[in-house]
Amino acid sequence: MTHETPRPSAAPKSPSELRIVIIGAGMSGVLSAIQLQESGYDNFSVYEKGTRIGGTWNENTYPGLSCDVPSHLYSYSFELNPDWSHRYSPGEEIQAYFENVARRHGIPSKLRLGQEVVRCVFENGRWEIALADGSRDSADVVIAATGVLHHPSVPDFEGLDRFAGPQFHSARWDHSVSLEGKRVGVVGTGSTAIQITTAVVDRVAEYKLFQRTPQWVMPQENPLYSEAEKKLFRDRPETLRALNADIRLLFTEGFSNAVVDADSPQLAAIHEACEANLEESVRDPELKEKLRPNYRAACKRLIISGEFYAAIQRPNANLVTDPIERIEESGVRTADGTLHELDVLVLATGFRVDRFVRPMEVVGRNGVALNDVWEKGPFAYLAITVPEFPNLFMLNGPNGPVGNFSLIDIAECQFAYILQLIERVRSGACREIAASREATRRFDAERREAAKKTIWTSGCQSWYLDADGVPMAWPWTFDRFKDEMREPRLDDFDLR
Ligand code: N01
């Protein structure tokens, strides 16, 4: 697709004259598309490298997949869903929700599925966009909604390719492989591995969970919503809104605001609840000690599960804590010399969280490559904009509040902010807008300082930390985030 490149101009444009490209059709890409349309910006396309929308929920299909944010909170504010089946609904239902919402808002006509953006270059005041199939586009504004937990991290275990049976990363689940009656090994003890464990342990002959680091597990029930409750939500939408508001308050005060204050009483209560869960749920003292972390609860991303401890105590389940030495044809060899024979090996080993828009090549003003700017680690002013990359706005970019809040709430706040930046370009107030270097430096220094108070620096290794051990995530409360997102401080921007 080719578009004629107009000369940059500060004359106001109608919303339809502004060409916008959204990259990614996950939760935040679909949100951007809906909100742009609602605001009258109809000249946009959404490029998605997958063949369906949904992002995370399209890519992750492992058994037991669900969202550990309650479903009535993990919903668009303008599309609350009376029909969620559970407090924490399964992944398939979440995927169907996004597909339904997108359809209802007419987004499919804007989607370019199976189209991967490989390069965005800022030239003559516009973004020139190249796609993997050789086609091109050109836009005044690019919205990068490319996701965070997205690029599988596969450990380079010696001999991994020698394993004779099926093996795959949790985000690339091979549904052609039957687990019934098999000896199955899962590496990792993050949220993913814990969900897989509870879902598959009863289907397999032998289950081995390879744990490098134990996790604190917060018990949570996952009740079904009754038909009567769903009818009430449908008939009286105000009850649904009230439920959403109640859960938001509980989640924000009880967890989100707590993790950024390591001394908070809420964190102490979470730690106690996790300790009590371990004490009460695990019978065998040896297993209990193997499962006991030596760091504080919520230092790593907290595991939410009412079933994991029961699952790992099934007679066919085994927690392996000896380090993995190598992978052999018939299984996993641990450092104590044991060969754990397996038919299927699953790597629930997490994601490369420092990628963001990469591997897409992004080149800003004067030929500066984002990859070089991010050489020491990705950063963005308020998680949205990078100096010298004008009119490029990220949703859930680096240093955002990922991991502690409903990502949908976050994306909605971010989009409202981005829309105000777009509006400045449309109105002719400027042609190009990006955070200034000075404001970005200040923000980065402040967030590094604030990060010292968070629970993530209390003595554990996790995906929150960058290569220098500094938490990458937003280190302040959700209220502060909402305040920041209310209106751009134009002094912090370089407007041209
Ligand atoms: O990944 P993780 P995840 N040898 O990075 C282990 C979200 N999520 O996919 O702890 C041995 O948390 C690693 O060990 P260690 C949620 O935000 C949400 O589980 O580093 N082990 C760890 O145990 C979550 O936090 C939902 O010592 C190795 C595991 O692999 C995030 O996604 C559901 C290893 C990776 O854990 C990521 O979760 C699922 C090695 N070489 C996920 N390398 C919801 O419900 C890694 N490990 C929304």
PDB file of C-alpha atoms in Angstrom, residues 11-172:
ATOM      1  CA  ALA A  11      -2.289  24.012   9.087  1.00  0.00           C
ATOM      2  CA  PRO A  12      -5.112  22.330  10.984  1.00  0.00           C
ATOM      3  CA  LYS A  13      -6.353  19.078   9.533  1.00  0.00           C
ATOM      4  CA  SER A  14      -9.661  17.345   9.864  1.00  0.00           C
ATOM      5  CA  PRO A  15      -9.402  14.121  11.877  1.00  0.00           C
ATOM      6  CA  SER A  16      -9.861  12.155   8.659  1.00  0.00           C
ATOM      7  CA  GLU A  17      -6.870  13.863   7.049  1.00  0.00           C
ATOM      8  CA  LEU A  18      -4.505  12.649   9.731  1.00  0.00           C
ATOM      9  CA  ARG A  19      -3.127   9.257   8.758  1.00  0.00           C
ATOM     10  CA  ILE A  20      -2.520   7.022  11.783  1.00  0.00           C
ATOM     11  CA  VAL A  21      -1.019   3.552  11.939  1.00  0.00           C
ATOM     12  CA  ILE A  22      -1.550   1.305  14.935  1.00  0.00           C
ATOM     13  CA  ILE A  23       0.926  -1.551  15.317  1.00  0.00           C
ATOM     14  CA  GLY A  24      -0.507  -4.563  17.129  1.00  0.00           C
ATOM     15  CA  ALA A  25      -4.077  -5.737  17.595  1.00  0.00           C
ATOM     16  CA  GLY A  26      -3.900  -6.977  21.142  1.00  0.00           C
ATOM     17  CA  MET A  27      -5.877  -5.449  23.973  1.00  0.00           C
ATOM     18  CA  SER A  28      -4.291  -1.997  23.604  1.00  0.00           C
ATOM     19  CA  GLY A  29      -4.313  -1.951  19.792  1.00  0.00           C
ATOM     20  CA  VAL A  30      -8.010  -2.778  19.705  1.00  0.00           C
ATOM     21  CA  LEU A  31      -8.600  -0.133  22.363  1.00  0.00           C
ATOM     22  CA  SER A  32      -6.714   2.469  20.303  1.00  0.00           C
ATOM     23  CA  ALA A  33      -8.723   1.600  17.208  1.00  0.00           C
ATOM     24  CA  ILE A  34     -12.034   1.932  19.014  1.00  0.00           C
ATOM     25  CA  GLN A  35     -11.087   5.178  20.718  1.00  0.00           C
ATOM     26  CA  LEU A  36      -9.659   6.753  17.571  1.00  0.00           C
ATOM     27  CA  GLN A  37     -12.847   5.945  15.739  1.00  0.00           C
ATOM     28  CA  GLU A  38     -14.982   7.337  18.556  1.00  0.00           C
ATOM     29  CA  SER A  39     -12.990  10.560  18.346  1.00  0.00           C
ATOM     30  CA  GLY A  40     -13.560  10.933  14.628  1.00  0.00           C
ATOM     31  CA  TYR A  41     -10.131   9.725  13.500  1.00  0.00           C
ATOM     32  CA  ASP A  42     -11.139   7.207  10.882  1.00  0.00           C
ATOM     33  CA  ASN A  43      -8.078   7.300   8.632  1.00  0.00           C
ATOM     34  CA  PHE A  44      -6.127   4.520  10.313  1.00  0.00           C
ATOM     35  CA  SER A  45      -5.073   0.907   9.891  1.00  0.00           C
ATOM     36  CA  VAL A  46      -4.132  -1.667  12.485  1.00  0.00           C
ATOM     37  CA  TYR A  47      -1.251  -3.914  11.437  1.00  0.00           C
ATOM     38  CA  GLU A  48      -1.080  -7.219  13.268  1.00  0.00           C
ATOM     39  CA  LYS A  49       1.483  -9.889  12.547  1.00  0.00           C
ATOM     40  CA  GLY A  50      -0.753 -12.646  13.929  1.00  0.00           C
ATOM     41  CA  THR A  51      -3.717 -14.011  12.062  1.00  0.00           C
ATOM     42  CA  ARG A  52      -6.171 -13.025  14.793  1.00  0.00           C
ATOM     43  CA  ILE A  53      -6.535 -10.135  17.182  1.00  0.00           C
ATOM     44  CA  GLY A  54      -6.011 -10.698  20.909  1.00  0.00           C
ATOM     45  CA  GLY A  55      -2.233 -10.393  21.416  1.00  0.00           C
ATOM     46  CA  THR A  56      -1.341 -12.293  24.573  1.00  0.00           C
ATOM     47  CA  TRP A  57      -4.683 -14.046  24.560  1.00  0.00           C
ATOM     48  CA  ASN A  58      -4.223 -15.184  21.012  1.00  0.00           C
ATOM     49  CA  GLU A  59      -0.647 -16.373  21.530  1.00  0.00           C
ATOM     50  CA  ASN A  60      -1.049 -18.040  24.903  1.00  0.00           C
ATOM     51  CA  THR A  61      -3.339 -21.035  24.747  1.00  0.00           C
ATOM     52  CA  TYR A  62      -1.723 -23.283  27.361  1.00  0.00           C
ATOM     53  CA  PRO A  63      -3.970 -25.420  29.583  1.00  0.00           C
ATOM     54  CA  GLY A  64      -5.137 -23.511  32.651  1.00  0.00           C
ATOM     55  CA  LEU A  65      -4.584 -20.089  31.047  1.00  0.00           C
ATOM     56  CA  SER A  66      -6.511 -17.375  32.829  1.00  0.00           C
ATOM     57  CA  CYS A  67      -5.971 -13.820  33.930  1.00  0.00           C
ATOM     58  CA  ASP A  68      -4.935 -13.207  37.512  1.00  0.00           C
ATOM     59  CA  VAL A  69      -6.698  -9.851  37.437  1.00  0.00           C
ATOM     60  CA  PRO A  70     -10.420 -10.353  38.181  1.00  0.00           C
ATOM     61  CA  SER A  71     -12.408 -10.413  34.933  1.00  0.00           C
ATOM     62  CA  HIS A  72     -14.778  -7.660  35.983  1.00  0.00           C
ATOM     63  CA  LEU A  73     -11.729  -5.433  36.358  1.00  0.00           C
ATOM     64  CA  TYR A  74      -9.910  -6.776  33.299  1.00  0.00           C
ATOM     65  CA  SER A  75     -12.552  -5.306  30.953  1.00  0.00           C
ATOM     66  CA  TYR A  76     -12.766  -2.116  28.914  1.00  0.00           C
ATOM     67  CA  SER A  77     -14.594   0.544  30.951  1.00  0.00           C
ATOM     68  CA  PHE A  78     -16.930   1.143  28.023  1.00  0.00           C
ATOM     69  CA  GLU A  79     -17.599  -2.563  27.480  1.00  0.00           C
ATOM     70  CA  LEU A  80     -18.199  -4.083  30.880  1.00  0.00           C
ATOM     71  CA  ASN A  81     -19.234  -7.672  30.395  1.00  0.00           C
ATOM     72  CA  PRO A  82     -22.167  -9.105  32.360  1.00  0.00           C
ATOM     73  CA  ASP A  83     -21.372 -12.605  31.134  1.00  0.00           C
ATOM     74  CA  TRP A  84     -17.964 -13.344  32.637  1.00  0.00           C
ATOM     75  CA  SER A  85     -18.155 -16.935  33.813  1.00  0.00           C
ATOM     76  CA  HIS A  86     -15.682 -16.777  36.716  1.00  0.00           C
ATOM     77  CA  ARG A  87     -13.999 -14.299  38.985  1.00  0.00           C
ATOM     78  CA  TYR A  88     -10.864 -15.191  36.982  1.00  0.00           C
ATOM     79  CA  SER A  89     -12.212 -16.301  33.620  1.00  0.00           C
ATOM     80  CA  PRO A  90     -10.325 -18.648  31.307  1.00  0.00           C
ATOM     81  CA  GLY A  91      -8.118 -17.368  28.489  1.00  0.00           C
ATOM     82  CA  GLU A  92     -10.442 -18.541  25.708  1.00  0.00           C
ATOM     83  CA  GLU A  93     -13.253 -16.470  27.145  1.00  0.00           C
ATOM     84  CA  ILE A  94     -11.005 -13.413  27.329  1.00  0.00           C
ATOM     85  CA  GLN A  95      -9.958 -13.911  23.711  1.00  0.00           C
ATOM     86  CA  ALA A  96     -13.645 -14.214  22.685  1.00  0.00           C
ATOM     87  CA  TYR A  97     -14.412 -11.020  24.635  1.00  0.00           C
ATOM     88  CA  PHE A  98     -11.819  -9.012  22.657  1.00  0.00           C
ATOM     89  CA  GLU A  99     -13.024 -10.461  19.373  1.00  0.00           C
ATOM     90  CA  ASN A 100     -16.647  -9.613  20.186  1.00  0.00           C
ATOM     91  CA  VAL A 101     -15.835  -6.088  21.304  1.00  0.00           C
ATOM     92  CA  ALA A 102     -13.738  -5.467  18.180  1.00  0.00           C
ATOM     93  CA  ARG A 103     -16.556  -6.765  15.978  1.00  0.00           C
ATOM     94  CA  ARG A 104     -19.206  -4.661  17.725  1.00  0.00           C
ATOM     95  CA  HIS A 105     -17.116  -1.550  17.093  1.00  0.00           C
ATOM     96  CA  GLY A 106     -16.489  -2.347  13.435  1.00  0.00           C
ATOM     97  CA  ILE A 107     -12.746  -2.770  13.917  1.00  0.00           C
ATOM     98  CA  PRO A 108     -12.287  -5.749  11.564  1.00  0.00           C
ATOM     99  CA  SER A 109     -12.527  -3.421   8.532  1.00  0.00           C
ATOM    100  CA  LYS A 110      -9.447  -1.578   9.849  1.00  0.00           C
ATOM    101  CA  LEU A 111      -7.404  -4.686  10.553  1.00  0.00           C
ATOM    102  CA  ARG A 112      -4.509  -5.839   8.413  1.00  0.00           C
ATOM    103  CA  LEU A 113      -3.983  -9.293   9.860  1.00  0.00           C
ATOM    104  CA  GLY A 114      -0.904 -11.345   9.073  1.00  0.00           C
ATOM    105  CA  GLN A 115       0.965  -8.118   8.267  1.00  0.00           C
ATOM    106  CA  GLU A 116       4.132  -7.563  10.233  1.00  0.00           C
ATOM    107  CA  VAL A 117       5.634  -4.085  10.423  1.00  0.00           C
ATOM    108  CA  VAL A 118       9.394  -4.486  10.188  1.00  0.00           C
ATOM    109  CA  ARG A 119      10.588  -0.899   9.918  1.00  0.00           C
ATOM    110  CA  CYS A 120       9.374   2.615  10.753  1.00  0.00           C
ATOM    111  CA  VAL A 121      11.509   5.525   9.653  1.00  0.00           C
ATOM    112  CA  PHE A 122      10.778   9.184  10.392  1.00  0.00           C
ATOM    113  CA  GLU A 123      11.458  11.102   7.186  1.00  0.00           C
ATOM    114  CA  ASN A 124      10.282  14.524   6.086  1.00  0.00           C
ATOM    115  CA  GLY A 125       7.940  14.794   9.032  1.00  0.00           C
ATOM    116  CA  ARG A 126       6.218  11.455   8.447  1.00  0.00           C
ATOM    117  CA  TRP A 127       6.619   7.853   9.469  1.00  0.00           C
ATOM    118  CA  GLU A 128       7.469   5.632   6.522  1.00  0.00           C
ATOM    119  CA  ILE A 129       6.418   2.127   7.332  1.00  0.00           C
ATOM    120  CA  ALA A 130       7.688  -1.085   5.746  1.00  0.00           C
ATOM    121  CA  LEU A 131       5.947  -4.411   6.087  1.00  0.00           C
ATOM    122  CA  ALA A 132       7.404  -7.895   5.946  1.00  0.00           C
ATOM    123  CA  ASP A 133       5.597  -8.648   2.680  1.00  0.00           C
ATOM    124  CA  GLY A 134       7.311  -5.701   1.004  1.00  0.00           C
ATOM    125  CA  SER A 135       4.332  -3.335   1.082  1.00  0.00           C
ATOM    126  CA  ARG A 136       4.540   0.157   2.536  1.00  0.00           C
ATOM    127  CA  ASP A 137       2.461   2.726   4.329  1.00  0.00           C
ATOM    128  CA  SER A 138       3.072   6.261   5.501  1.00  0.00           C
ATOM    129  CA  ALA A 139       1.589   7.982   8.520  1.00  0.00           C
ATOM    130  CA  ASP A 140       1.514  11.237  10.460  1.00  0.00           C
ATOM    131  CA  VAL A 141       1.288   9.312  13.718  1.00  0.00           C
ATOM    132  CA  VAL A 142       2.274   5.793  14.796  1.00  0.00           C
ATOM    133  CA  ILE A 143       0.773   4.134  17.844  1.00  0.00           C
ATOM    134  CA  ALA A 144       2.894   1.178  18.964  1.00  0.00           C
ATOM    135  CA  ALA A 145       0.654  -1.258  20.803  1.00  0.00           C
ATOM    136  CA  THR A 146       3.131  -4.083  20.553  1.00  0.00           C
ATOM    137  CA  GLY A 147       2.789  -5.699  23.985  1.00  0.00           C
ATOM    138  CA  VAL A 148       5.194  -6.486  26.784  1.00  0.00           C
ATOM    139  CA  LEU A 149       5.205 -10.169  27.761  1.00  0.00           C
ATOM    140  CA  HIS A 150       5.476 -11.276  24.239  1.00  0.00           C
ATOM    141  CA  HIS A 151       8.840 -12.623  23.096  1.00  0.00           C
ATOM    142  CA  PRO A 152       9.419 -16.071  24.623  1.00  0.00           C
ATOM    143  CA  SER A 153      12.581 -16.460  26.642  1.00  0.00           C
ATOM    144  CA  VAL A 154      14.080 -19.873  25.957  1.00  0.00           C
ATOM    145  CA  PRO A 155      17.007 -20.842  28.188  1.00  0.00           C
ATOM    146  CA  ASP A 156      20.020 -22.116  26.351  1.00  0.00           C
ATOM    147  CA  PHE A 157      20.120 -25.465  28.160  1.00  0.00           C
ATOM    148  CA  GLU A 158      22.849 -27.696  26.828  1.00  0.00           C
ATOM    149  CA  GLY A 159      21.300 -30.411  24.680  1.00  0.00           C
ATOM    150  CA  LEU A 160      17.853 -28.816  24.418  1.00  0.00           C
ATOM    151  CA  ASP A 161      17.600 -29.740  20.751  1.00  0.00           C
ATOM    152  CA  ARG A 162      18.510 -33.341  21.502  1.00  0.00           C
ATOM    153  CA  PHE A 163      15.327 -34.062  23.454  1.00  0.00           C
ATOM    154  CA  ALA A 164      13.517 -36.803  21.528  1.00  0.00           C
ATOM    155  CA  GLY A 165       9.942 -35.960  22.508  1.00  0.00           C
ATOM    156  CA  PRO A 166       7.878 -32.859  21.829  1.00  0.00           C
ATOM    157  CA  GLN A 167       9.092 -29.710  23.552  1.00  0.00           C
ATOM    158  CA  PHE A 168       7.729 -26.189  23.357  1.00  0.00           C
ATOM    159  CA  HIS A 169       7.552 -22.849  25.155  1.00  0.00           C
ATOM    160  CA  SER A 170       4.344 -22.202  27.091  1.00  0.00           C
ATOM    161  CA  ALA A 171       3.400 -19.363  24.718  1.00  0.00           C
ATOM    162  CA  ARG A 172       3.754 -21.701  21.725  1.00  0.00           C
TER     163      ARG A 172
END
